[in-house]
């Protein structure tokens, strides 16, 4: 995985910019760079010092717009390297105190490597995962799910259904639908319901898609962290074909989770407590939490 100094230099070179040109562009981008000069930029690129995470995020946002990618160049990094950069403790904070979806089962004594995250189709625990997904969704939303429908969605290779296993037992899951952009927009603005979705609404694996966070459950913070590390790796690796990410929430913890994911309020249901949140792939990936984890494995002097 890139260190920030290497990433900064690689992106600058990908744009065929000199250090002088990049300095000039960053000064024009934000007043936060008003005192930037080539000496400082050179120190950043050599790893002698580095900008604050807030400045790093602004720089990456600039590169993302110039190179047309949420995290340019990172998509080519090996999955194992991306996962190794992601901190479980940070991901456990995403859900806050959401006891509806993250239990407090004692798993802290289990090594992270002992948890196995597999795709739905590769697991022997399909029925357990489907049953739990249905139970949690119906418990939260008070809306019955069509089991036949979610079985079809879970088997569709375009969608992402991850199951976390430990010693051949179910410990959690994460379910994301890969929708056509119009379908997600209709869902989040309450023009359609999940029940109305069908195979025609699912985007192909080679199509630009909008991801709908259908649900997740975990026995512990350690498990939800493991699932989200795999999910963010999926987002990073597939960023070129992901337009945005959305979810419908109704609890206080759900609202906070959506904000922690860097999504924004899209719409609120006229009758009821449901709210739709959405964030572009650039917004979801280019946030300070993720930038800090990916590019700042080692502490250094910040300027």
XYZ file of N, CA and C in Angstrom, residues 44-178:
405
model
N 7.304 16.817 1.495
C 6.183 15.867 1.551
C 6.466 14.658 0.667
N 6.948 14.902 -0.536
C 7.183 13.801 -1.478
C 8.341 12.903 -1.044
N 9.288 13.451 -0.301
C 10.409 12.646 0.180
C 10.108 11.976 1.517
N 8.958 12.309 2.109
C 8.583 11.702 3.379
C 9.288 12.302 4.578
N 9.934 13.452 4.388
C 10.595 14.137 5.500
C 9.546 14.677 6.461
N 8.472 15.184 5.914
C 7.302 15.615 6.680
C 6.081 15.297 5.836
N 4.905 15.527 6.373
C 3.693 15.293 5.590
C 2.599 16.250 6.036
N 1.659 16.528 5.150
C 0.556 17.425 5.506
C -0.374 16.764 6.507
N -1.171 17.567 7.173
C -2.184 17.023 8.074
C -3.157 16.157 7.278
N -3.891 15.308 7.981
C -4.862 14.443 7.306
C -5.909 15.287 6.578
N -6.290 16.409 7.171
C -7.269 17.292 6.514
C -6.727 17.795 5.174
N -5.456 18.179 5.147
C -4.850 18.640 3.894
C -4.671 17.483 2.916
N -4.307 16.320 3.429
C -4.184 15.147 2.563
C -5.506 14.868 1.856
N -6.598 14.994 2.607
C -7.922 14.737 2.039
C -8.243 15.730 0.930
N -7.883 16.988 1.123
C -8.090 18.005 0.082
C -7.250 17.702 -1.157
N -6.014 17.276 -0.938
C -5.128 16.952 -2.064
C -5.677 15.768 -2.854
N -6.138 14.742 -2.130
C -6.679 13.560 -2.806
C -7.960 13.915 -3.553
N -8.760 14.813 -2.992
C -9.974 15.253 -3.684
C -9.605 15.948 -4.999
N -8.541 16.727 -4.979
C -8.059 17.378 -6.204
C -7.642 16.324 -7.230
N -6.861 15.342 -6.793
C -6.417 14.289 -7.706
C -7.600 13.479 -8.238
N -8.585 13.236 -7.388
C -9.735 12.426 -7.819
C -10.489 13.102 -8.953
N -10.576 14.420 -8.904
C -11.280 15.149 -9.958
C -10.450 15.220 -11.240
N -9.146 15.304 -11.085
C -8.277 15.401 -12.257
C -8.063 14.050 -12.934
N -8.070 12.983 -12.136
C -7.789 11.647 -12.670
C -9.037 10.773 -12.766
N -10.201 11.374 -12.459
C -11.490 10.676 -12.604
C -11.554 9.362 -11.827
N -11.238 9.439 -10.550
C -11.349 8.271 -9.690
C -11.412 8.711 -8.244
N -12.190 8.000 -7.424
C -12.339 8.389 -6.023
C -10.995 8.377 -5.304
N -10.266 7.284 -5.452
C -8.903 7.162 -4.924
C -8.017 6.716 -6.086
N -7.578 7.649 -6.914
C -6.807 7.289 -8.107
C -5.606 6.406 -7.774
N -5.370 5.426 -8.623
C -4.235 4.499 -8.555
C -4.378 3.426 -7.477
N -5.187 3.665 -6.442
C -5.275 2.708 -5.333
C -6.024 1.446 -5.750
N -6.896 1.566 -6.749
C -7.646 0.399 -7.201
C -6.771 -0.727 -7.713
N -5.546 -0.405 -8.105
C -4.637 -1.430 -8.626
C -3.831 -2.121 -7.526
N -3.952 -1.637 -6.301
C -3.230 -2.243 -5.176
C -3.878 -3.582 -4.819
N -3.098 -4.553 -4.417
C -3.624 -5.869 -4.059
C -4.590 -5.774 -2.877
N -5.629 -6.619 -2.901
C -6.625 -6.609 -1.836
C -5.993 -6.789 -0.462
N -5.062 -7.706 -0.350
C -4.452 -7.989 0.949
C -3.707 -6.772 1.493
N -3.119 -5.962 0.610
C -2.404 -4.765 1.047
C -3.382 -3.696 1.526
N -4.504 -3.559 0.822
C -5.528 -2.596 1.247
C -6.078 -2.999 2.606
N -6.431 -4.274 2.756
C -6.994 -4.758 4.013
C -6.027 -4.576 5.172
N -4.741 -4.785 4.915
C -3.739 -4.638 5.970
C -3.618 -3.190 6.441
N -4.029 -2.238 5.588
C -3.942 -0.817 5.930
C -5.142 -0.340 6.744
N -6.213 -1.110 6.737
C -7.462 -0.676 7.365
C -7.519 -1.130 8.820
N -7.816 -0.197 9.700
C -7.762 -0.429 11.144
C -9.112 -0.898 11.685
N -9.167 -2.089 12.292
C -10.435 -2.602 12.835
C -11.070 -1.672 13.860
N -10.258 -1.035 14.707
C -10.808 -0.169 15.749
C -11.598 0.996 15.160
N -11.127 1.537 14.043
C -11.832 2.651 13.408
C -13.177 2.200 12.854
N -13.218 1.019 12.265
C -14.464 0.545 11.672
C -15.494 0.159 12.724
N -15.042 -0.254 13.892
C -15.991 -0.615 14.946
C -16.768 0.605 15.433
N -16.222 1.809 15.165
C -16.890 3.041 15.592
C -18.003 3.462 14.634
N -18.013 2.911 13.427
C -18.994 3.330 12.426
C -20.422 3.156 12.912
N -20.690 2.014 13.546
C -22.050 1.711 13.979
C -22.377 2.283 15.351
N -21.414 2.872 16.034
C -21.676 3.447 17.343
C -22.164 2.400 18.324
N -23.254 2.699 19.014
C -23.828 1.785 20.007
C -25.044 1.049 19.454
N -25.023 0.769 18.173
C -26.165 0.143 17.500
C -26.323 -1.313 17.928
N -27.060 -1.522 19.017
C -27.232 -2.879 19.550
C -28.251 -3.690 18.762
N -28.979 -3.050 17.828
C -29.907 -3.802 16.988
C -29.159 -4.664 15.972
N -28.020 -4.186 15.531
C -27.288 -4.874 14.466
C -25.900 -5.361 14.870
N -25.390 -4.847 15.974
C -24.080 -5.291 16.465
C -24.228 -5.735 17.914
N -24.138 -7.030 18.137
C -24.266 -7.579 19.476
C -22.962 -7.372 20.266
N -22.993 -7.760 21.514
C -21.820 -7.622 22.386
C -21.289 -8.989 22.810
N -21.389 -9.943 21.893
C -20.874 -11.281 22.170
C -19.355 -11.190 22.359
N -18.809 -11.814 23.409
C -17.360 -11.691 23.671
C -16.503 -12.429 22.644
N -15.905 -11.667 21.743
C -15.026 -12.273 20.729
C -13.630 -11.656 20.737
N -13.372 -10.781 21.721
C -12.084 -10.085 21.735
C -10.902 -11.030 21.907
N -11.167 -12.229 22.434
C -10.088 -13.201 22.634
C -9.757 -13.967 21.347
N -10.585 -13.794 20.312
C -10.384 -14.508 19.051
C -9.507 -13.670 18.125
N -8.474 -14.273 17.596
C -7.606 -13.576 16.645
C -8.403 -13.218 15.386
N -8.156 -12.017 14.868
C -8.877 -11.565 13.677
C -8.733 -12.545 12.521
N -7.556 -13.135 12.400
C -7.300 -14.064 11.297
C -8.145 -15.335 11.378
N -8.723 -15.601 12.562
C -9.541 -16.800 12.727
C -10.953 -16.608 12.179
N -11.366 -15.343 12.015
C -12.654 -15.071 11.383
C -12.475 -15.172 9.873
N -13.380 -15.855 9.233
C -13.304 -16.058 7.790
C -14.476 -15.337 7.130
N -14.183 -14.421 6.224
C -15.231 -13.712 5.482
C -15.293 -14.288 4.077
N -16.458 -14.813 3.720
C -16.627 -15.456 2.413
C -17.875 -14.910 1.724
N -17.911 -15.076 0.419
C -19.104 -14.703 -0.331
C -20.227 -15.694 -0.033
N -21.446 -15.214 -0.142
C -22.624 -16.026 0.157
C -22.596 -17.358 -0.576
N -22.285 -17.323 -1.859
C -22.343 -18.546 -2.669
C -21.285 -19.561 -2.263
N -20.247 -19.122 -1.548
C -19.170 -20.019 -1.137
C -19.376 -20.579 0.267
N -20.398 -20.103 0.963
C -20.602 -20.476 2.362
C -21.547 -21.661 2.514
N -21.322 -22.423 3.579
C -22.235 -23.505 3.940
C -23.293 -23.009 4.920
N -23.250 -21.712 5.221
C -24.152 -21.142 6.228
C -25.160 -20.188 5.593
N -25.554 -20.485 4.384
C -26.476 -19.614 3.649
C -27.800 -19.435 4.383
N -28.393 -20.517 4.841
C -29.718 -20.435 5.468
C -29.664 -19.615 6.750
N -28.582 -19.755 7.528
C -28.442 -18.978 8.760
C -28.351 -17.484 8.451
N -27.575 -17.136 7.421
C -27.406 -15.730 7.059
C -28.706 -15.128 6.532
N -29.409 -15.865 5.683
C -30.680 -15.372 5.148
C -31.709 -15.195 6.256
N -31.768 -16.160 7.150
C -32.724 -16.095 8.254
C -32.442 -14.891 9.150
N -31.168 -14.672 9.460
C -30.811 -13.539 10.316
C -31.086 -12.218 9.602
N -30.781 -12.150 8.311
C -31.051 -10.921 7.561
C -32.545 -10.600 7.592
N -33.358 -11.597 7.345
C -34.807 -11.397 7.359
C -35.278 -10.966 8.745
N -34.782 -11.623 9.778
C -35.196 -11.328 11.153
C -34.823 -9.900 11.548
N -33.589 -9.490 11.253
C -33.127 -8.154 11.638
C -33.864 -7.081 10.847
N -34.019 -7.283 9.540
C -34.703 -6.297 8.699
C -36.146 -6.105 9.156
N -36.853 -7.206 9.356
C -38.259 -7.119 9.753
C -38.398 -6.544 11.159
N -37.435 -6.845 12.043
C -37.478 -6.307 13.392
C -37.261 -4.810 13.426
N -36.371 -4.321 12.578
C -36.079 -2.892 12.530
C -37.162 -2.107 11.808
N -37.596 -2.634 10.675
C -38.495 -1.882 9.792
C -39.967 -2.218 9.982
N -40.235 -3.326 10.676
C -41.614 -3.782 10.862
C -42.310 -3.996 9.521
N -41.522 -4.467 8.552
C -42.028 -4.746 7.208
C -41.593 -6.158 6.832
N -42.526 -7.024 6.433
C -42.136 -8.394 6.071
C -41.323 -8.418 4.780
N -40.337 -9.307 4.741
C -39.530 -9.489 3.541
C -39.973 -10.740 2.804
N -39.869 -10.696 1.501
C -40.157 -11.859 0.668
C -38.893 -12.715 0.613
N -38.928 -13.870 1.283
C -37.746 -14.717 1.361
C -37.276 -15.167 -0.016
N -38.218 -15.435 -0.904
C -37.853 -15.855 -2.257
C -37.101 -14.738 -2.983
N -37.533 -13.500 -2.742
C -36.877 -12.349 -3.370
C -35.440 -12.192 -2.870
N -35.246 -12.255 -1.554
C -33.892 -12.042 -1.036
C -32.977 -13.226 -1.357
N -33.545 -14.402 -1.517
C -32.737 -15.542 -1.964
C -32.216 -15.297 -3.381
N -33.104 -14.776 -4.234
C -32.699 -14.477 -5.614
C -31.625 -13.394 -5.638
N -31.790 -12.364 -4.808
C -30.794 -11.296 -4.747
C -29.457 -11.821 -4.220
N -29.521 -12.704 -3.240
C -28.290 -13.212 -2.626
C -27.484 -14.077 -3.587
N -28.162 -14.710 -4.532
C -27.491 -15.586 -5.496
C -27.043 -14.849 -6.754
N -27.491 -13.597 -6.898
C -27.099 -12.800 -8.063
C -25.643 -12.353 -7.895
N -24.790 -12.722 -8.816
C -23.353 -12.456 -8.682
C -23.004 -10.968 -8.710
N -23.929 -10.124 -9.150
C -23.663 -8.687 -9.153
C -23.690 -8.113 -7.738
N -24.527 -8.686 -6.884
C -24.679 -8.177 -5.526
C -23.554 -8.663 -4.626
N -23.399 -7.997 -3.493
C -22.368 -8.370 -2.522
C -23.039 -8.865 -1.243
N -22.886 -10.139 -0.962
C -23.401 -10.724 0.274
C -22.227 -11.447 0.923
N -21.710 -10.871 1.999
C -20.576 -11.446 2.714
C -21.044 -12.088 4.013
N -20.471 -13.223 4.341
C -20.780 -13.921 5.586
C -19.492 -14.090 6.380
N -19.551 -13.765 7.663
C -18.405 -13.958 8.545
C -18.602 -15.249 9.337
N -17.620 -16.133 9.243
C -17.703 -17.433 9.904
C -16.556 -17.599 10.905
N -16.831 -18.376 11.939
C -15.790 -18.760 12.895
C -16.040 -20.207 13.285
N -15.075 -21.051 12.996
C -15.181 -22.484 13.275
C -16.506 -23.054 12.745
N -16.788 -22.699 11.491
C -17.957 -23.195 10.767
C -19.286 -22.779 11.410
N -19.255 -21.658 12.128
C -20.470 -21.086 12.700
C -20.678 -19.676 12.146
N -21.942 -19.298 12.012
C -22.295 -17.965 11.525
C -22.034 -16.930 12.617
N -21.329 -15.848 12.255
C -21.068 -14.778 13.211
C -21.506 -13.404 12.697
N -21.933 -13.326 11.441
C -22.395 -12.045 10.935
C -22.463 -12.023 9.419
N -23.074 -10.964 8.891
C -23.163 -10.826 7.435
C -23.296 -9.361 7.049
N -23.082 -9.092 5.780
C -23.259 -7.765 5.196
C -23.827 -7.965 3.798
N -24.910 -7.245 3.490
C -25.652 -7.466 2.248
C -25.818 -6.132 1.530
N -25.298 -6.050 0.307
C -25.373 -4.833 -0.502
C -25.907 -5.182 -1.883
N -26.904 -4.432 -2.342
C -27.457 -4.639 -3.677
C -26.788 -3.682 -4.662
N -26.426 -4.220 -5.799
C -25.785 -3.422 -6.852
C -26.869 -3.001 -7.844
